[in-house]
PDB file of C-alpha atoms in Angstrom:
ATOM      1  CA  UNK D   1      20.680  -5.845  -6.091  1.00 52.00           C
ATOM      2  CA  UNK D   2      19.115  -5.041  -2.721  1.00 64.00           C
ATOM      3  CA  UNK D   3      15.941  -6.889  -1.793  1.00 72.00           C
ATOM      4  CA  UNK D   4      13.203  -5.095   0.139  1.00 78.00           C
ATOM      5  CA  UNK D   5      10.835  -7.660   1.707  1.00 81.00           C
ATOM      6  CA  UNK D   6       8.337  -4.876   2.425  1.00 84.00           C
ATOM      7  CA  UNK D   7       7.813  -4.257  -1.313  1.00 86.00           C
ATOM      8  CA  UNK D   8       6.958  -7.911  -1.863  1.00 89.00           C
ATOM      9  CA  UNK D   9       4.717  -7.868   1.214  1.00 91.00           C
ATOM     10  CA  UNK D  10       2.638  -4.996  -0.212  1.00 91.00           C
ATOM     11  CA  UNK D  11       1.851  -6.919  -3.389  1.00 92.00           C
ATOM     12  CA  UNK D  12       1.303 -10.173  -1.522  1.00 93.00           C
ATOM     13  CA  UNK D  13      -1.082  -8.532   0.962  1.00 94.00           C
ATOM     14  CA  UNK D  14      -3.296  -7.183  -1.822  1.00 95.00           C
ATOM     15  CA  UNK D  15      -3.422 -10.516  -3.630  1.00 95.00           C
ATOM     16  CA  UNK D  16      -4.047 -12.371  -0.363  1.00 95.00           C
ATOM     17  CA  UNK D  17      -6.929 -10.101   0.678  1.00 95.00           C
ATOM     18  CA  UNK D  18      -8.488 -10.215  -2.796  1.00 94.00           C
ATOM     19  CA  UNK D  19      -8.333 -14.024  -2.772  1.00 93.00           C
ATOM     20  CA  UNK D  20      -9.571 -14.320   0.801  1.00 93.00           C
ATOM     21  CA  UNK D  21     -12.512 -11.967   0.302  1.00 93.00           C
ATOM     22  CA  UNK D  22     -13.435 -13.729  -2.935  1.00 90.00           C
ATOM     23  CA  UNK D  23     -13.504 -17.141  -1.233  1.00 90.00           C
ATOM     24  CA  UNK D  24     -15.535 -15.835   1.695  1.00 88.00           C
ATOM     25  CA  UNK D  25     -17.983 -14.145  -0.676  1.00 88.00           C
ATOM     26  CA  UNK D  26     -18.363 -17.443  -2.546  1.00 87.00           C
ATOM     27  CA  UNK D  27     -19.029 -19.375   0.679  1.00 84.00           C
ATOM     28  CA  UNK D  28     -21.651 -16.860   1.768  1.00 81.00           C
ATOM     29  CA  UNK D  29     -23.309 -17.034  -1.645  1.00 82.00           C
ATOM     30  CA  UNK D  30     -23.406 -20.840  -1.581  1.00 78.00           C
ATOM     31  CA  UNK D  31     -24.298 -20.852   2.144  1.00 79.00           C
ATOM     32  CA  UNK D  32     -21.273 -22.977   3.018  1.00 76.00           C
ATOM     33  CA  UNK D  33     -20.097 -20.888   5.961  1.00 76.00           C
ATOM     34  CA  UNK D  34     -19.355 -22.692   9.203  1.00 79.00           C
ATOM     35  CA  UNK D  35     -22.360 -22.689  11.522  1.00 81.00           C
ATOM     36  CA  UNK D  36     -22.142 -21.999  15.256  1.00 78.00           C
ATOM     37  CA  UNK D  37     -24.761 -21.206  17.875  1.00 81.00           C
ATOM     38  CA  UNK D  38     -27.188 -18.592  16.490  1.00 80.00           C
ATOM     39  CA  UNK D  39     -26.310 -15.996  19.121  1.00 82.00           C
ATOM     40  CA  UNK D  40     -22.604 -16.268  18.203  1.00 85.00           C
ATOM     41  CA  UNK D  41     -23.022 -16.541  14.421  1.00 87.00           C
ATOM     42  CA  UNK D  42     -22.715 -12.811  13.671  1.00 88.00           C
ATOM     43  CA  UNK D  43     -19.614 -12.451  15.834  1.00 90.00           C
ATOM     44  CA  UNK D  44     -18.087 -15.556  14.266  1.00 89.00           C
ATOM     45  CA  UNK D  45     -18.745 -14.280  10.738  1.00 89.00           C
ATOM     46  CA  UNK D  46     -17.253 -10.882  11.641  1.00 91.00           C
ATOM     47  CA  UNK D  47     -14.173 -12.596  13.069  1.00 93.00           C
ATOM     48  CA  UNK D  48     -13.615 -14.789  10.002  1.00 92.00           C
ATOM     49  CA  UNK D  49     -14.540 -12.128   7.423  1.00 92.00           C
ATOM     50  CA  UNK D  50     -12.780  -9.105   8.967  1.00 94.00           C
ATOM     51  CA  UNK D  51     -10.655  -9.844  12.025  1.00 94.00           C
ATOM     52  CA  UNK D  52      -8.761 -12.909  10.797  1.00 95.00           C
ATOM     53  CA  UNK D  53      -7.450 -11.437   7.504  1.00 95.00           C
ATOM     54  CA  UNK D  54      -6.670  -8.168   9.295  1.00 95.00           C
ATOM     55  CA  UNK D  55      -4.592 -10.034  11.891  1.00 95.00           C
ATOM     56  CA  UNK D  56      -2.641 -11.785   9.140  1.00 95.00           C
ATOM     57  CA  UNK D  57      -1.786  -8.497   7.431  1.00 95.00           C
ATOM     58  CA  UNK D  58      -1.007  -6.814  10.765  1.00 94.00           C
ATOM     59  CA  UNK D  59       1.469  -9.617  11.467  1.00 93.00           C
ATOM     60  CA  UNK D  60       3.277  -8.678   8.234  1.00 92.00           C
ATOM     61  CA  UNK D  61       3.138  -5.004   9.237  1.00 92.00           C
ATOM     62  CA  UNK D  62       4.765  -5.808  12.583  1.00 89.00           C
ATOM     63  CA  UNK D  63       7.565  -7.679  10.801  1.00 89.00           C
ATOM     64  CA  UNK D  64       8.115  -4.660   8.530  1.00 88.00           C
ATOM     65  CA  UNK D  65       8.250  -2.383  11.592  1.00 85.00           C
ATOM     66  CA  UNK D  66      10.864  -4.616  13.197  1.00 82.00           C
ATOM     67  CA  UNK D  67      12.955  -4.440   9.997  1.00 79.00           C
ATOM     68  CA  UNK D  68      12.605  -1.360  10.595  1.00 77.00           C
ATOM     69  CA  UNK D  69      10.762   0.259   7.676  1.00 82.00           C
ATOM     70  CA  UNK D  70       8.197   2.635   9.166  1.00 84.00           C
ATOM     71  CA  UNK D  71       7.004   4.185   5.902  1.00 86.00           C
ATOM     72  CA  UNK D  72       6.501   0.740   4.351  1.00 88.00           C
ATOM     73  CA  UNK D  73       4.385  -0.286   7.337  1.00 89.00           C
ATOM     74  CA  UNK D  74       2.278   2.885   7.027  1.00 91.00           C
ATOM     75  CA  UNK D  75       1.631   2.279   3.323  1.00 93.00           C
ATOM     76  CA  UNK D  76       0.732  -1.341   3.981  1.00 93.00           C
ATOM     77  CA  UNK D  77      -1.691  -0.248   6.710  1.00 94.00           C
ATOM     78  CA  UNK D  78      -3.351   2.211   4.326  1.00 94.00           C
ATOM     79  CA  UNK D  79      -3.615  -0.507   1.685  1.00 94.00           C
ATOM     80  CA  UNK D  80      -5.239  -2.865   4.190  1.00 94.00           C
ATOM     81  CA  UNK D  81      -7.843  -0.266   5.207  1.00 94.00           C
ATOM     82  CA  UNK D  82      -8.552   0.525   1.545  1.00 95.00           C
ATOM     83  CA  UNK D  83      -9.057  -3.149   0.682  1.00 94.00           C
ATOM     84  CA  UNK D  84     -11.552  -3.605   3.514  1.00 93.00           C
ATOM     85  CA  UNK D  85     -13.477  -0.520   2.404  1.00 91.00           C
ATOM     86  CA  UNK D  86     -13.437  -1.632  -1.243  1.00 90.00           C
ATOM     87  CA  UNK D  87     -14.795  -5.075  -0.355  1.00 89.00           C
ATOM     88  CA  UNK D  88     -18.089  -3.444   0.587  1.00 85.00           C
ATOM     89  CA  UNK D  89     -18.621  -4.860   4.066  1.00 87.00           C
ATOM     90  CA  UNK D  90     -21.600  -3.464   5.923  1.00 88.00           C
ATOM     91  CA  UNK D  91     -20.850  -0.995   8.705  1.00 90.00           C
ATOM     92  CA  UNK D  92     -22.116  -3.457  11.326  1.00 91.00           C
ATOM     93  CA  UNK D  93     -19.773  -6.235  10.191  1.00 91.00           C
ATOM     94  CA  UNK D  94     -16.830  -3.825  10.069  1.00 92.00           C
ATOM     95  CA  UNK D  95     -17.633  -2.521  13.553  1.00 93.00           C
ATOM     96  CA  UNK D  96     -17.929  -6.024  14.991  1.00 93.00           C
ATOM     97  CA  UNK D  97     -14.716  -7.143  13.322  1.00 93.00           C
ATOM     98  CA  UNK D  98     -12.884  -3.981  14.428  1.00 94.00           C
ATOM     99  CA  UNK D  99     -14.075  -4.451  18.023  1.00 95.00           C
ATOM    100  CA  UNK D 100     -12.810  -8.046  18.099  1.00 95.00           C
ATOM    101  CA  UNK D 101      -9.530  -6.939  16.502  1.00 95.00           C
ATOM    102  CA  UNK D 102      -9.064  -4.164  19.072  1.00 96.00           C
ATOM    103  CA  UNK D 103      -9.728  -6.614  21.920  1.00 95.00           C
ATOM    104  CA  UNK D 104      -7.122  -9.057  20.576  1.00 95.00           C
ATOM    105  CA  UNK D 105      -4.556  -6.286  20.036  1.00 93.00           C
ATOM    106  CA  UNK D 106      -5.087  -5.000  23.593  1.00 94.00           C
ATOM    107  CA  UNK D 107      -4.452  -8.481  24.988  1.00 93.00           C
ATOM    108  CA  UNK D 108      -1.340  -8.777  22.802  1.00 90.00           C
ATOM    109  CA  UNK D 109      -0.117  -5.363  24.008  1.00 86.00           C
ATOM    110  CA  UNK D 110      -0.551  -6.343  27.669  1.00 88.00           C
ATOM    111  CA  UNK D 111       1.300  -9.624  27.128  1.00 87.00           C
ATOM    112  CA  UNK D 112       4.048  -7.762  25.284  1.00 82.00           C
ATOM    113  CA  UNK D 113       4.438  -5.299  28.150  1.00 82.00           C
ATOM    114  CA  UNK D 114       4.791  -8.208  30.589  1.00 81.00           C
ATOM    115  CA  UNK D 115       6.968 -10.555  28.526  1.00 81.00           C
ATOM    116  CA  UNK D 116       8.913  -7.938  26.529  1.00 72.00           C
ATOM    117  CA  UNK D 117      11.204  -6.703  29.346  1.00 74.00           C
ATOM    118  CA  UNK D 118      12.081 -10.305  30.210  1.00 74.00           C
ATOM    119  CA  UNK D 119      13.093 -11.150  26.639  1.00 71.00           C
ATOM    120  CA  UNK D 120      14.790  -7.881  25.616  1.00 69.00           C
ATOM    121  CA  UNK D 121      16.085  -6.794  29.065  1.00 71.00           C
ATOM    122  CA  UNK D 122      14.548  -3.351  28.530  1.00 70.00           C
ATOM    123  CA  UNK D 123      11.133  -1.764  28.808  1.00 71.00           C
ATOM    124  CA  UNK D 124       8.815  -1.471  25.827  1.00 69.00           C
ATOM    125  CA  UNK D 125       9.214   2.305  25.884  1.00 70.00           C
ATOM    126  CA  UNK D 126      13.006   2.053  25.727  1.00 72.00           C
ATOM    127  CA  UNK D 127      12.793  -0.550  22.957  1.00 70.00           C
ATOM    128  CA  UNK D 128      10.508   1.659  20.845  1.00 70.00           C
ATOM    129  CA  UNK D 129      12.656   4.732  21.486  1.00 71.00           C
ATOM    130  CA  UNK D 130      15.802   2.861  20.465  1.00 72.00           C
ATOM    131  CA  UNK D 131      14.314   1.050  17.482  1.00 70.00           C
ATOM    132  CA  UNK D 132      12.454   4.031  16.040  1.00 73.00           C
ATOM    133  CA  UNK D 133      14.771   6.868  17.061  1.00 74.00           C
ATOM    134  CA  UNK D 134      15.114   7.931  13.411  1.00 71.00           C
ATOM    135  CA  UNK D 135      11.326   8.194  13.044  1.00 76.00           C
ATOM    136  CA  UNK D 136      11.024  10.277  16.210  1.00 76.00           C
ATOM    137  CA  UNK D 137      13.817  12.594  15.029  1.00 76.00           C
ATOM    138  CA  UNK D 138      12.198  13.080  11.614  1.00 76.00           C
ATOM    139  CA  UNK D 139       8.825  13.918  13.169  1.00 78.00           C
ATOM    140  CA  UNK D 140      10.470  16.359  15.582  1.00 76.00           C
ATOM    141  CA  UNK D 141      12.396  17.960  12.720  1.00 75.00           C
ATOM    142  CA  UNK D 142       9.227  18.302  10.661  1.00 75.00           C
ATOM    143  CA  UNK D 143       7.321  19.862  13.574  1.00 74.00           C
ATOM    144  CA  UNK D 144      10.094  22.300  14.597  1.00 75.00           C
ATOM    145  CA  UNK D 145      12.586  22.759  11.733  1.00 72.00           C
ATOM    146  CA  UNK D 146      13.956  25.958  13.307  1.00 72.00           C
ATOM    147  CA  UNK D 147      15.116  24.081  16.414  1.00 71.00           C
ATOM    148  CA  UNK D 148      16.486  21.073  14.522  1.00 68.00           C
ATOM    149  CA  UNK D 149      20.125  20.316  13.818  1.00 70.00           C
ATOM    150  CA  UNK D 150      21.223  21.837  10.449  1.00 68.00           C
ATOM    151  CA  UNK D 151      22.332  18.406   9.236  1.00 68.00           C
ATOM    152  CA  UNK D 152      18.842  17.012   9.883  1.00 70.00           C
ATOM    153  CA  UNK D 153      17.099  19.632   7.722  1.00 75.00           C
ATOM    154  CA  UNK D 154      19.786  19.697   5.018  1.00 78.00           C
ATOM    155  CA  UNK D 155      17.983  17.200   2.793  1.00 79.00           C
ATOM    156  CA  UNK D 156      14.715  19.144   2.889  1.00 80.00           C
ATOM    157  CA  UNK D 157      16.433  22.480   2.309  1.00 83.00           C
ATOM    158  CA  UNK D 158      18.429  21.167  -0.650  1.00 85.00           C
ATOM    159  CA  UNK D 159      15.264  19.663  -2.154  1.00 85.00           C
ATOM    160  CA  UNK D 160      13.554  23.031  -1.815  1.00 86.00           C
ATOM    161  CA  UNK D 161      16.502  24.729  -3.518  1.00 86.00           C
ATOM    162  CA  UNK D 162      16.375  22.193  -6.364  1.00 87.00           C
ATOM    163  CA  UNK D 163      12.655  22.709  -6.946  1.00 86.00           C
ATOM    164  CA  UNK D 164      12.986  26.490  -6.731  1.00 87.00           C
ATOM    165  CA  UNK D 165      15.977  26.767  -9.052  1.00 86.00           C
ATOM    166  CA  UNK D 166      14.190  24.851 -11.807  1.00 85.00           C
ATOM    167  CA  UNK D 167      11.786  27.684 -12.550  1.00 87.00           C
ATOM    168  CA  UNK D 168       9.182  27.084 -15.225  1.00 89.00           C
ATOM    169  CA  UNK D 169      11.140  24.976 -17.719  1.00 89.00           C
ATOM    170  CA  UNK D 170      14.168  23.851 -15.662  1.00 88.00           C
ATOM    171  CA  UNK D 171      17.908  24.127 -16.174  1.00 89.00           C
ATOM    172  CA  UNK D 172      17.978  21.364 -18.766  1.00 88.00           C
ATOM    173  CA  UNK D 173      17.987  17.591 -18.752  1.00 87.00           C
ATOM    174  CA  UNK D 174      21.120  16.235 -17.071  1.00 83.00           C
ATOM    175  CA  UNK D 175      22.289  19.688 -15.917  1.00 85.00           C
ATOM    176  CA  UNK D 176      21.221  19.416 -12.290  1.00 85.00           C
ATOM    177  CA  UNK D 177      23.649  20.771  -9.706  1.00 83.00           C
ATOM    178  CA  UNK D 178      21.858  19.513  -6.591  1.00 84.00           C
ATOM    179  CA  UNK D 179      22.331  15.864  -7.533  1.00 84.00           C
ATOM    180  CA  UNK D 180      26.123  16.339  -7.407  1.00 83.00           C
ATOM    181  CA  UNK D 181      26.403  15.364  -3.714  1.00 77.00           C
ATOM    182  CA  UNK D 182      24.342  18.336  -2.545  1.00 80.00           C
ATOM    183  CA  UNK D 183      21.011  16.537  -2.184  1.00 80.00           C
ATOM    184  CA  UNK D 184      21.223  13.142  -0.416  1.00 75.00           C
ATOM    185  CA  UNK D 185      19.165  10.333  -1.971  1.00 73.00           C
ATOM    186  CA  UNK D 186      18.606  12.446  -5.081  1.00 77.00           C
ATOM    187  CA  UNK D 187      18.331   9.261  -7.156  1.00 79.00           C
ATOM    188  CA  UNK D 188      15.720   7.687  -4.901  1.00 77.00           C
ATOM    189  CA  UNK D 189      13.466   9.417  -2.342  1.00 81.00           C
ATOM    190  CA  UNK D 190      14.043  12.915  -3.749  1.00 84.00           C
ATOM    191  CA  UNK D 191      14.115  12.173  -7.465  1.00 88.00           C
ATOM    192  CA  UNK D 192      11.145  14.539  -7.865  1.00 89.00           C
ATOM    193  CA  UNK D 193      13.294  17.464  -6.714  1.00 87.00           C
ATOM    194  CA  UNK D 194      15.811  16.677  -9.469  1.00 90.00           C
ATOM    195  CA  UNK D 195      12.971  16.417 -12.012  1.00 91.00           C
ATOM    196  CA  UNK D 196      11.814  19.843 -10.859  1.00 91.00           C
ATOM    197  CA  UNK D 197      15.317  21.287 -11.173  1.00 90.00           C
ATOM    198  CA  UNK D 198      16.068  19.867 -14.619  1.00 91.00           C
ATOM    199  CA  UNK D 199      12.592  20.099 -16.199  1.00 92.00           C
ATOM    200  CA  UNK D 200      11.032  22.842 -14.096  1.00 91.00           C
ATOM    201  CA  UNK D 201       7.416  23.242 -13.078  1.00 92.00           C
ATOM    202  CA  UNK D 202       6.285  21.873 -16.443  1.00 93.00           C
ATOM    203  CA  UNK D 203       8.207  18.629 -15.985  1.00 92.00           C
ATOM    204  CA  UNK D 204       6.971  18.225 -12.403  1.00 92.00           C
ATOM    205  CA  UNK D 205       3.384  18.824 -13.511  1.00 94.00           C
ATOM    206  CA  UNK D 206       3.731  16.273 -16.321  1.00 94.00           C
ATOM    207  CA  UNK D 207       5.064  13.751 -13.797  1.00 94.00           C
ATOM    208  CA  UNK D 208       2.039  14.377 -11.570  1.00 94.00           C
ATOM    209  CA  UNK D 209      -0.257  14.185 -14.601  1.00 96.00           C
ATOM    210  CA  UNK D 210       1.144  10.762 -15.511  1.00 95.00           C
ATOM    211  CA  UNK D 211       0.169   9.395 -12.113  1.00 95.00           C
ATOM    212  CA  UNK D 212      -3.273  10.990 -12.401  1.00 96.00           C
ATOM    213  CA  UNK D 213      -3.740   9.285 -15.773  1.00 96.00           C
ATOM    214  CA  UNK D 214      -2.522   6.019 -14.257  1.00 96.00           C
ATOM    215  CA  UNK D 215      -5.098   6.386 -11.477  1.00 96.00           C
ATOM    216  CA  UNK D 216      -7.892   7.097 -13.973  1.00 96.00           C
ATOM    217  CA  UNK D 217      -6.856   4.076 -16.052  1.00 94.00           C
ATOM    218  CA  UNK D 218      -6.811   1.922 -12.915  1.00 95.00           C
ATOM    219  CA  UNK D 219     -10.300   3.081 -11.940  1.00 94.00           C
ATOM    220  CA  UNK D 220     -11.615   2.268 -15.427  1.00 94.00           C
ATOM    221  CA  UNK D 221     -10.044  -1.198 -15.265  1.00 94.00           C
ATOM    222  CA  UNK D 222     -11.510  -1.726 -11.790  1.00 93.00           C
ATOM    223  CA  UNK D 223     -15.015  -0.765 -12.901  1.00 91.00           C
ATOM    224  CA  UNK D 224     -14.822  -3.015 -15.978  1.00 90.00           C
ATOM    225  CA  UNK D 225     -13.333  -6.033 -14.156  1.00 90.00           C
ATOM    226  CA  UNK D 226     -15.214  -9.272 -14.782  1.00 85.00           C
ATOM    227  CA  UNK D 227     -15.221 -10.742 -11.267  1.00 87.00           C
ATOM    228  CA  UNK D 228     -15.092  -9.472  -7.670  1.00 88.00           C
ATOM    229  CA  UNK D 229     -11.577 -10.818  -7.248  1.00 90.00           C
ATOM    230  CA  UNK D 230     -10.181  -9.086 -10.330  1.00 91.00           C
ATOM    231  CA  UNK D 231     -11.943  -5.922  -9.180  1.00 92.00           C
ATOM    232  CA  UNK D 232     -10.144  -6.092  -5.842  1.00 94.00           C
ATOM    233  CA  UNK D 233      -6.787  -6.807  -7.498  1.00 94.00           C
ATOM    234  CA  UNK D 234      -7.046  -3.858  -9.897  1.00 95.00           C
ATOM    235  CA  UNK D 235      -8.294  -1.501  -7.181  1.00 95.00           C
ATOM    236  CA  UNK D 236      -5.613  -2.571  -4.699  1.00 95.00           C
ATOM    237  CA  UNK D 237      -2.637  -2.235  -7.032  1.00 96.00           C
ATOM    238  CA  UNK D 238      -3.937   1.069  -8.423  1.00 96.00           C
ATOM    239  CA  UNK D 239      -4.280   2.450  -4.907  1.00 96.00           C
ATOM    240  CA  UNK D 240      -0.840   1.164  -3.868  1.00 95.00           C
ATOM    241  CA  UNK D 241       1.044   2.882  -6.690  1.00 95.00           C
ATOM    242  CA  UNK D 242      -1.028   6.074  -6.520  1.00 95.00           C
ATOM    243  CA  UNK D 243      -0.800   6.560  -2.749  1.00 95.00           C
ATOM    244  CA  UNK D 244       2.954   5.893  -2.756  1.00 93.00           C
ATOM    245  CA  UNK D 245       3.434   8.464  -5.519  1.00 94.00           C
ATOM    246  CA  UNK D 246       1.357  11.055  -3.632  1.00 93.00           C
ATOM    247  CA  UNK D 247       3.293  10.428  -0.412  1.00 92.00           C
ATOM    248  CA  UNK D 248       6.577  10.865  -2.285  1.00 90.00           C
ATOM    249  CA  UNK D 249       5.304  14.142  -3.752  1.00 92.00           C
ATOM    250  CA  UNK D 250       4.385  15.249  -0.232  1.00 90.00           C
ATOM    251  CA  UNK D 251       7.838  14.408   1.127  1.00 86.00           C
ATOM    252  CA  UNK D 252       9.692  16.119  -1.734  1.00 86.00           C
ATOM    253  CA  UNK D 253       7.672  19.323  -1.267  1.00 86.00           C
ATOM    254  CA  UNK D 254       7.952  19.167   2.550  1.00 82.00           C
ATOM    255  CA  UNK D 255       4.217  18.724   3.053  1.00 85.00           C
ATOM    256  CA  UNK D 256       4.996  15.453   4.863  1.00 84.00           C
ATOM    257  CA  UNK D 257       7.928  14.385   7.077  1.00 83.00           C
ATOM    258  CA  UNK D 258      10.946  12.860   5.370  1.00 80.00           C
ATOM    259  CA  UNK D 259      10.549   9.103   4.934  1.00 78.00           C
ATOM    260  CA  UNK D 260      12.062   6.364   2.828  1.00 77.00           C
ATOM    261  CA  UNK D 261       9.283   6.408   0.227  1.00 84.00           C
ATOM    262  CA  UNK D 262      10.410   6.022  -3.377  1.00 86.00           C
ATOM    263  CA  UNK D 263       8.599   7.391  -6.421  1.00 89.00           C
ATOM    264  CA  UNK D 264       7.172   4.444  -8.398  1.00 91.00           C
ATOM    265  CA  UNK D 265       8.763   3.880 -11.832  1.00 89.00           C
ATOM    266  CA  UNK D 266      11.054   6.918 -11.405  1.00 89.00           C
ATOM    267  CA  UNK D 267      13.240   6.290  -8.361  1.00 85.00           C
ATOM    268  CA  UNK D 268      16.313   4.117  -8.650  1.00 82.00           C
ATOM    269  CA  UNK D 269      15.786   0.984  -6.595  1.00 70.00           C
ATOM    270  CA  UNK D 270      16.668  -2.690  -6.516  1.00 70.00           C
ATOM    271  CA  UNK D 271      13.498  -4.767  -6.321  1.00 80.00           C
ATOM    272  CA  UNK D 272      11.069  -1.877  -5.765  1.00 82.00           C
ATOM    273  CA  UNK D 273      10.572  -1.032  -9.437  1.00 84.00           C
ATOM    274  CA  UNK D 274      10.373  -4.722 -10.315  1.00 88.00           C
ATOM    275  CA  UNK D 275       7.423  -5.160  -7.967  1.00 90.00           C
ATOM    276  CA  UNK D 276       5.817  -1.924  -9.194  1.00 91.00           C
ATOM    277  CA  UNK D 277       6.041  -3.210 -12.756  1.00 92.00           C
ATOM    278  CA  UNK D 278       4.582  -6.510 -11.578  1.00 92.00           C
ATOM    279  CA  UNK D 279       1.655  -4.617 -10.035  1.00 93.00           C
ATOM    280  CA  UNK D 280       1.181  -2.660 -13.261  1.00 93.00           C
ATOM    281  CA  UNK D 281       1.266  -5.931 -15.184  1.00 93.00           C
ATOM    282  CA  UNK D 282      -1.482  -7.342 -12.970  1.00 93.00           C
ATOM    283  CA  UNK D 283      -3.639  -4.294 -13.702  1.00 94.00           C
ATOM    284  CA  UNK D 284      -3.052  -4.759 -17.442  1.00 92.00           C
ATOM    285  CA  UNK D 285      -3.875  -8.440 -17.042  1.00 91.00           C
ATOM    286  CA  UNK D 286      -7.198  -7.555 -15.421  1.00 91.00           C
ATOM    287  CA  UNK D 287      -7.864  -4.995 -18.165  1.00 89.00           C
ATOM    288  CA  UNK D 288      -7.720  -7.798 -20.741  1.00 84.00           C
ATOM    289  CA  UNK D 289     -10.715  -9.453 -19.079  1.00 74.00           C
ATOM    290  CA  UNK D 290     -13.048  -6.469 -19.333  1.00 64.00           C
ATOM    291  CA  UNK D 291     -16.686  -7.447 -18.887  1.00 61.00           C
ATOM    292  CA  UNK D 292     -16.158 -10.859 -20.451  1.00 54.00           C
ATOM    293  CA  UNK D 293     -16.938 -13.459 -17.821  1.00 51.00           C
ATOM    294  CA  UNK D 294     -15.322 -16.202 -19.926  1.00 49.00           C
ATOM    295  CA  UNK D 295     -11.972 -14.435 -20.219  1.00 53.00           C
ATOM    296  CA  UNK D 296      -8.797 -16.365 -19.448  1.00 55.00           C
ATOM    297  CA  UNK D 297      -7.768 -14.233 -16.466  1.00 55.00           C
ATOM    298  CA  UNK D 298     -11.238 -14.471 -14.943  1.00 55.00           C
ATOM    299  CA  UNK D 299     -11.314 -18.241 -15.415  1.00 57.00           C
ATOM    300  CA  UNK D 300      -7.854 -18.571 -13.848  1.00 57.00           C
ATOM    301  CA  UNK D 301      -8.655 -16.473 -10.785  1.00 57.00           C
ATOM    302  CA  UNK D 302     -12.283 -17.510 -10.247  1.00 57.00           C
ATOM    303  CA  UNK D 303     -13.110 -20.565 -12.387  1.00 56.00           C
ATOM    304  CA  UNK D 304     -16.564 -21.147 -10.902  1.00 53.00           C
ATOM    305  CA  UNK D 305     -17.605 -17.516 -11.151  1.00 53.00           C
ATOM    306  CA  UNK D 306     -16.172 -17.033 -14.632  1.00 51.00           C
ATOM    307  CA  UNK D 307     -17.419 -20.076 -16.500  1.00 49.00           C
ATOM    308  CA  UNK D 308     -18.643 -19.279 -20.000  1.00 50.00           C
ATOM    309  CA  UNK D 309     -22.279 -18.284 -20.243  1.00 46.00           C
ATOM    310  CA  UNK D 310     -22.923 -21.155 -22.661  1.00 45.00           C
ATOM    311  CA  UNK D 311     -21.705 -23.753 -20.150  1.00 46.00           C
ATOM    312  CA  UNK D 312     -23.756 -22.233 -17.353  1.00 48.00           C
ATOM    313  CA  UNK D 313     -26.841 -22.161 -19.577  1.00 46.00           C
ATOM    314  CA  UNK D 314     -26.414 -25.848 -20.448  1.00 48.00           C
ATOM    315  CA  UNK D 315     -26.113 -26.761 -16.788  1.00 47.00           C
ATOM    316  CA  UNK D 316     -29.211 -24.733 -15.989  1.00 44.00           C
ATOM    317  CA  UNK D 317     -31.217 -26.614 -18.668  1.00 46.00           C
ATOM    318  CA  UNK D 318     -29.992 -29.964 -17.329  1.00 44.00           C
ATOM    319  CA  UNK D 319     -31.160 -29.056 -13.854  1.00 45.00           C
TER     320      UNK D 319
END
């Protein structure tokens, strides 16, 4: 079984950000944030609330890029942006944090340009061109398919043939021709094309409808979550699975460049589906909490926030 560290990193990043934001929210509510000079307090809060967690996730993204797994890094970047938007930071805090982050990244880029050639014995441009040659070729092929090598557009053309030959109801389950060594990665990245060939437009639409229903269910769970942390967890995992499914649909229909993005729950993959099922399980776990602040999941994730109302009322009377 192949292990994809990027799949684990996606789940870990969401859980990390949800936990981090929850702890920072708690410290702000209890006024336990670290105090600095008044003129630096806003910048310090923006750094700790926005810049620091972003740097931690960006570090993971860089490791995924070095792997290299460009599409995984893109999805993780989208997830990070979504989590920051979902947290509900004010525009001013986001702008301050983004400015500090940009300043740090510029310094890191300058240092990399100076130290990189010494360590790798080649310029940064040559390193990027060598490391991400496959990404550059795919983007060039997507932009100018007529000028591309026939072997480079073969996968897209065969996927288009598979989707077109399926018609309205398909050729029948298990009767696909394109999956017999005609369409590369037909069991993984381009499984949607085989679904379209065997089950037709109806089967493809049902597949899309399933992800729409999953998204709606995830939104309902997010809205009904008992605590801010469970809200972030449900929203993050719902977004992760939905955006990856949409990107896979875009690749299979040639709306987006070809990438190594699998279709959640459908594509054949080692640890990918395991982590997708784990994400779905977390959403179901949050759904069990509902609006009940004394639920087990809420107490486990945020014990102080989710204490039973009766206990909080007794403490209030004692005070």
